[in-house]
């Protein structure tokens, strides 16, 4: 019986040793210490450790200044650690809990940045795909966040950069509408093509894509045998874009030789 007792004792001791390894080293830490440690990990780029401390801070001390700052830091950490969904979730919690917080302008800016370059953009560095050809959902979310920042916080330190990004987003979203309009035109859905092209004219004034949008409208009205509307579209096209290139080249844009997909 004695060997069995020794064996049981050894198993118990081994189990105790295993439990010791699972002990939370941050147990009992103050909110201040958790935040300082998390901030230090952020400075060193240790996103996983920073996230652990910030999540502990948020759950243990849900009230007070450190909890508010923890959410801001948590959104940033998740963004830098390629966790956009978690970053957006942190921003949503922050906006719901602290709608008038002085850091709201930064959170709107960060939200715009997160959706400004969606994960699908990484492959386009190789294929040279036009961003406007991607799903515009992320681009629209980015536009809305930056636009809200510009309207609510015109004097924010982030507003100037947001304005530059909005200008790019407007142009890219207009390009997307033109891509869709061309898609419909090439499938003989001329009314749908006209509607999407018209969106570019009415919602994105002054963008380069307006030239192609007007040409699609001109061609679509011609296919529908609507000469008056066709001539109206042509008149606007000629006035704003004299000698438009689309009269010669048609709808298809020259493709980049750098895009491997073009070699297939």
CSV table of C-alpha atoms in Angstrom, one decimal:
chain,number,residue,atom,x,y,z
A,1,UNK,CA,0.0,0.0,0.0
A,2,UNK,CA,2.9,2.4,0.8
A,3,UNK,CA,4.1,2.6,-2.9
A,4,UNK,CA,0.6,3.5,-3.9
A,5,UNK,CA,0.4,6.3,-1.3
A,6,UNK,CA,3.7,7.7,-2.5
A,7,UNK,CA,2.5,7.6,-6.1
A,8,UNK,CA,-0.7,9.4,-5.2
A,9,UNK,CA,1.3,12.1,-3.4
A,10,UNK,CA,3.5,12.6,-6.4
A,11,UNK,CA,0.5,13.0,-8.7
A,12,UNK,CA,-1.0,15.6,-6.3
A,13,UNK,CA,2.2,17.5,-6.1
A,14,UNK,CA,2.6,17.5,-9.8
A,15,UNK,CA,-1.0,18.8,-10.2
A,16,UNK,CA,-0.2,21.6,-7.8
A,17,UNK,CA,2.8,22.5,-9.8
A,18,UNK,CA,0.6,22.7,-13.0
A,19,UNK,CA,-1.9,24.9,-11.2
A,20,UNK,CA,0.8,27.3,-10.2
A,21,UNK,CA,1.7,27.9,-13.8
A,22,UNK,CA,-1.9,29.0,-14.5
A,23,UNK,CA,-2.0,31.6,-11.8
A,24,UNK,CA,-2.7,35.1,-13.1
A,25,UNK,CA,0.4,37.2,-12.3
A,26,UNK,CA,-1.7,40.4,-12.6
A,27,UNK,CA,-4.1,39.3,-9.9
A,28,UNK,CA,-4.4,42.1,-7.4
A,29,UNK,CA,-2.8,44.7,-9.6
A,30,UNK,CA,-4.3,48.2,-9.5
A,31,UNK,CA,-5.9,49.9,-12.5
A,32,UNK,CA,-2.9,52.2,-12.7
A,33,UNK,CA,-0.4,49.3,-12.7
A,34,UNK,CA,-2.3,47.4,-15.4
A,35,UNK,CA,-2.5,50.5,-17.6
A,36,UNK,CA,1.2,51.3,-17.1
A,37,UNK,CA,2.2,47.7,-18.0
A,38,UNK,CA,-0.1,47.7,-21.0
A,39,UNK,CA,1.3,51.0,-22.2
A,40,UNK,CA,4.8,49.7,-21.9
A,41,UNK,CA,3.9,46.6,-23.9
A,42,UNK,CA,2.4,48.9,-26.6
A,43,UNK,CA,5.6,50.9,-26.8
A,44,UNK,CA,7.5,47.7,-27.4
A,45,UNK,CA,5.0,46.3,-29.9
A,46,UNK,CA,4.0,43.4,-27.8
A,47,UNK,CA,0.4,43.4,-28.9
A,48,UNK,CA,-0.7,40.1,-27.2
A,49,UNK,CA,0.7,41.1,-23.8
A,50,UNK,CA,-0.8,44.6,-24.1
A,51,UNK,CA,-4.2,43.2,-25.1
A,52,UNK,CA,-4.1,40.9,-22.0
A,53,UNK,CA,-3.4,43.7,-19.6
A,54,UNK,CA,-6.0,46.1,-21.3
A,55,UNK,CA,-8.7,43.5,-21.3
A,56,UNK,CA,-8.0,42.7,-17.6
A,57,UNK,CA,-8.2,46.5,-16.8
A,58,UNK,CA,-11.5,46.9,-18.7
A,59,UNK,CA,-13.1,43.9,-16.9
A,60,UNK,CA,-11.8,44.5,-13.4
A,61,UNK,CA,-12.1,48.3,-13.3
A,62,UNK,CA,-15.0,49.2,-15.7
A,63,UNK,CA,-15.4,52.7,-14.3
A,64,UNK,CA,-13.0,55.6,-14.2
A,65,UNK,CA,-10.4,57.2,-16.4
A,66,UNK,CA,-8.2,54.1,-16.8
A,67,UNK,CA,-11.1,52.1,-18.2
A,68,UNK,CA,-11.9,54.7,-20.8
A,69,UNK,CA,-8.2,55.0,-21.8
A,70,UNK,CA,-8.0,51.2,-21.9
A,71,UNK,CA,-10.7,51.0,-24.6
A,72,UNK,CA,-8.9,53.5,-26.7
A,73,UNK,CA,-5.6,51.6,-26.3
A,74,UNK,CA,-7.4,48.3,-26.9
A,75,UNK,CA,-8.8,49.5,-30.2
A,76,UNK,CA,-5.3,50.6,-31.3
A,77,UNK,CA,-3.7,47.4,-30.3
A,78,UNK,CA,-6.2,45.2,-32.1
A,79,UNK,CA,-5.7,47.3,-35.2
A,80,UNK,CA,-2.0,47.0,-35.1
A,81,UNK,CA,-2.2,43.3,-34.5
A,82,UNK,CA,-4.3,42.8,-37.6
A,83,UNK,CA,-7.5,42.2,-35.7
A,84,UNK,CA,-9.8,44.8,-37.4
A,85,UNK,CA,-13.1,43.2,-36.2
A,86,UNK,CA,-12.0,43.3,-32.5
A,87,UNK,CA,-10.7,46.9,-33.0
A,88,UNK,CA,-14.1,48.0,-34.4
A,89,UNK,CA,-15.8,46.3,-31.5
A,90,UNK,CA,-13.7,48.2,-29.0
A,91,UNK,CA,-14.5,51.4,-30.8
A,92,UNK,CA,-18.3,50.7,-30.8
A,93,UNK,CA,-18.2,50.0,-27.0
A,94,UNK,CA,-16.3,53.2,-26.5
A,95,UNK,CA,-18.8,55.3,-28.5
A,96,UNK,CA,-21.7,53.7,-26.7
A,97,UNK,CA,-20.3,54.1,-23.2
A,98,UNK,CA,-18.6,57.5,-23.6
A,99,UNK,CA,-20.3,59.4,-26.4
A,100,UNK,CA,-19.0,62.8,-25.4
A,101,UNK,CA,-15.4,61.7,-24.4
A,102,UNK,CA,-12.6,64.0,-25.5
A,103,UNK,CA,-11.0,61.1,-27.3
A,104,UNK,CA,-13.9,60.6,-29.7
A,105,UNK,CA,-12.2,62.4,-32.5
A,106,UNK,CA,-9.3,59.9,-32.3
A,107,UNK,CA,-11.6,56.9,-32.2
A,108,UNK,CA,-13.5,58.2,-35.3
A,109,UNK,CA,-10.1,58.7,-37.0
A,110,UNK,CA,-9.0,55.2,-36.0
A,111,UNK,CA,-12.3,53.7,-37.3
A,112,UNK,CA,-11.7,55.4,-40.6
A,113,UNK,CA,-8.2,54.0,-40.8
A,114,UNK,CA,-9.3,50.5,-40.0
A,115,UNK,CA,-11.8,50.3,-42.8
A,116,UNK,CA,-9.7,52.5,-45.1
A,117,UNK,CA,-7.4,49.6,-45.9
A,118,UNK,CA,-9.4,46.3,-45.7
A,119,UNK,CA,-7.6,43.0,-45.5
A,120,UNK,CA,-8.3,42.3,-49.2
A,121,UNK,CA,-6.1,45.3,-50.1
A,122,UNK,CA,-3.0,43.3,-49.4
A,123,UNK,CA,-3.2,41.2,-52.5
A,124,UNK,CA,-3.8,44.3,-54.7
A,125,UNK,CA,-0.2,45.3,-54.1
A,126,UNK,CA,0.7,42.3,-56.3
A,127,UNK,CA,-2.1,42.4,-58.8
A,128,UNK,CA,-2.2,46.2,-59.0
A,129,UNK,CA,-6.0,45.9,-58.8
A,130,UNK,CA,-7.8,49.2,-58.7
A,131,UNK,CA,-9.2,49.7,-55.2
A,132,UNK,CA,-12.5,50.8,-56.7
A,133,UNK,CA,-13.0,47.3,-58.1
A,134,UNK,CA,-13.2,45.8,-54.6
A,135,UNK,CA,-16.3,45.6,-52.4
A,136,UNK,CA,-17.0,49.2,-51.5
A,137,UNK,CA,-18.5,48.4,-48.1
A,138,UNK,CA,-15.3,49.1,-46.2
A,139,UNK,CA,-14.7,52.2,-48.3
A,140,UNK,CA,-18.1,53.6,-47.4
A,141,UNK,CA,-17.6,52.8,-43.7
A,142,UNK,CA,-14.3,54.6,-43.8
A,143,UNK,CA,-15.9,57.6,-45.6
A,144,UNK,CA,-18.7,57.8,-43.0
A,145,UNK,CA,-16.2,57.7,-40.1
A,146,UNK,CA,-13.9,60.4,-41.5
A,147,UNK,CA,-16.8,62.5,-42.6
A,148,UNK,CA,-18.3,62.4,-39.1
A,149,UNK,CA,-14.9,63.4,-37.7
A,150,UNK,CA,-14.6,66.4,-40.1
A,151,UNK,CA,-18.1,67.6,-39.2
A,152,UNK,CA,-18.0,67.1,-35.5
A,153,UNK,CA,-14.4,68.1,-34.8
A,154,UNK,CA,-13.3,70.6,-37.5
A,155,UNK,CA,-10.4,71.7,-35.3
A,156,UNK,CA,-9.1,68.2,-34.4
A,157,UNK,CA,-5.5,67.4,-35.0
A,158,UNK,CA,-6.8,64.4,-37.2
A,159,UNK,CA,-9.1,66.4,-39.4
A,160,UNK,CA,-6.6,67.6,-42.0
A,161,UNK,CA,-5.5,64.0,-42.8
A,162,UNK,CA,-9.1,62.8,-42.7
A,163,UNK,CA,-10.0,65.4,-45.4
A,164,UNK,CA,-7.2,64.1,-47.7
A,165,UNK,CA,-8.4,60.5,-47.2
A,166,UNK,CA,-12.1,61.5,-47.9
A,167,UNK,CA,-11.0,63.1,-51.2
A,168,UNK,CA,-9.5,59.8,-52.2
A,169,UNK,CA,-12.5,57.8,-51.0
A,170,UNK,CA,-14.9,60.0,-52.9
A,171,UNK,CA,-13.0,59.5,-56.1
A,172,UNK,CA,-12.7,55.7,-55.5
A,173,UNK,CA,-16.3,55.3,-54.6
A,174,UNK,CA,-17.3,57.2,-57.8
A,175,UNK,CA,-15.0,54.8,-59.7
A,176,UNK,CA,-16.8,51.9,-58.2
A,177,UNK,CA,-20.2,53.2,-59.3
A,178,UNK,CA,-18.8,53.6,-62.8
A,179,UNK,CA,-17.5,50.0,-62.8
A,180,UNK,CA,-21.0,48.8,-61.8
A,181,UNK,CA,-22.6,51.0,-64.5
A,182,UNK,CA,-20.2,49.5,-67.1
A,183,UNK,CA,-21.1,46.0,-65.9
A,184,UNK,CA,-24.8,46.7,-66.5
A,185,UNK,CA,-24.2,48.3,-69.8
A,186,UNK,CA,-22.2,45.4,-71.2
A,187,UNK,CA,-25.0,43.1,-70.1
A,188,UNK,CA,-27.5,45.3,-72.0
A,189,UNK,CA,-29.2,46.4,-68.7
A,190,UNK,CA,-29.2,50.0,-70.0
A,191,UNK,CA,-31.6,51.5,-67.4
A,192,UNK,CA,-29.6,50.1,-64.6
A,193,UNK,CA,-26.4,51.4,-66.2
A,194,UNK,CA,-27.9,54.9,-66.5
A,195,UNK,CA,-29.0,54.9,-62.8
A,196,UNK,CA,-25.6,54.0,-61.5
A,197,UNK,CA,-23.9,56.5,-63.8
A,198,UNK,CA,-26.3,59.2,-62.7
A,199,UNK,CA,-25.3,58.5,-59.1
A,200,UNK,CA,-21.7,59.6,-60.0
A,201,UNK,CA,-23.0,62.9,-61.5
A,202,UNK,CA,-25.3,63.7,-58.6
A,203,UNK,CA,-23.4,62.3,-55.5
A,204,UNK,CA,-19.8,62.8,-56.5
A,205,UNK,CA,-19.5,66.1,-58.2
A,206,UNK,CA,-16.3,67.0,-59.8
A,207,UNK,CA,-14.7,63.6,-59.8
A,208,UNK,CA,-12.7,62.3,-62.9
A,209,UNK,CA,-15.1,59.3,-63.1
A,210,UNK,CA,-17.8,61.7,-64.2
A,211,UNK,CA,-16.4,61.6,-67.8
A,212,UNK,CA,-16.9,57.9,-68.1
A,213,UNK,CA,-20.3,58.1,-66.3
A,214,UNK,CA,-21.6,60.6,-68.8
A,215,UNK,CA,-20.3,58.5,-71.7
A,216,UNK,CA,-22.1,55.5,-70.4
A,217,UNK,CA,-25.3,57.5,-70.1
A,218,UNK,CA,-24.9,58.8,-73.6
A,219,UNK,CA,-24.3,55.2,-75.0
A,220,UNK,CA,-27.2,53.8,-72.9
A,221,UNK,CA,-29.7,56.3,-74.0
A,222,UNK,CA,-28.6,55.7,-77.6
A,223,UNK,CA,-29.2,51.9,-77.2
A,224,UNK,CA,-32.6,52.7,-75.7
A,225,UNK,CA,-33.4,54.9,-78.7
A,226,UNK,CA,-34.0,57.9,-76.6
A,227,UNK,CA,-32.4,60.6,-78.7
A,228,UNK,CA,-33.3,63.7,-76.6
A,229,UNK,CA,-31.8,62.3,-73.4
A,230,UNK,CA,-28.9,60.9,-75.4
A,231,UNK,CA,-28.1,64.3,-76.8
A,232,UNK,CA,-28.5,66.0,-73.4
A,233,UNK,CA,-25.9,63.6,-72.0
A,234,UNK,CA,-23.6,64.2,-74.9
A,235,UNK,CA,-23.9,68.0,-74.5
A,236,UNK,CA,-22.9,67.8,-70.9
A,237,UNK,CA,-20.1,65.4,-71.7
A,238,UNK,CA,-18.7,67.7,-74.4
A,239,UNK,CA,-19.0,70.8,-72.3
A,240,UNK,CA,-17.1,69.3,-69.3
A,241,UNK,CA,-14.8,67.0,-71.2
A,242,UNK,CA,-14.1,68.4,-74.7
A,243,UNK,CA,-12.7,65.7,-77.0
A,244,UNK,CA,-13.4,62.9,-74.4
A,245,UNK,CA,-11.0,60.0,-74.8
A,246,UNK,CA,-14.0,57.6,-74.6
A,247,UNK,CA,-15.2,58.5,-78.1
A,248,UNK,CA,-12.0,56.9,-79.5
A,249,UNK,CA,-11.1,54.1,-77.0
A,250,UNK,CA,-14.6,53.0,-75.8
A,251,UNK,CA,-15.3,51.8,-72.3
A,252,UNK,CA,-12.3,49.5,-71.8
A,253,UNK,CA,-9.4,51.1,-70.0
A,254,UNK,CA,-5.8,50.2,-70.9
A,255,UNK,CA,-4.7,47.5,-68.6
A,256,UNK,CA,-1.4,47.5,-66.6
A,257,UNK,CA,1.2,45.1,-67.8
A,258,UNK,CA,2.2,44.6,-64.2
A,259,UNK,CA,-1.0,42.8,-63.3
A,260,UNK,CA,-0.3,39.0,-63.5
A,261,UNK,CA,-4.0,38.4,-64.1
A,262,UNK,CA,-3.7,40.2,-67.4
A,263,UNK,CA,-1.2,37.6,-68.6
A,264,UNK,CA,-3.7,34.7,-68.4
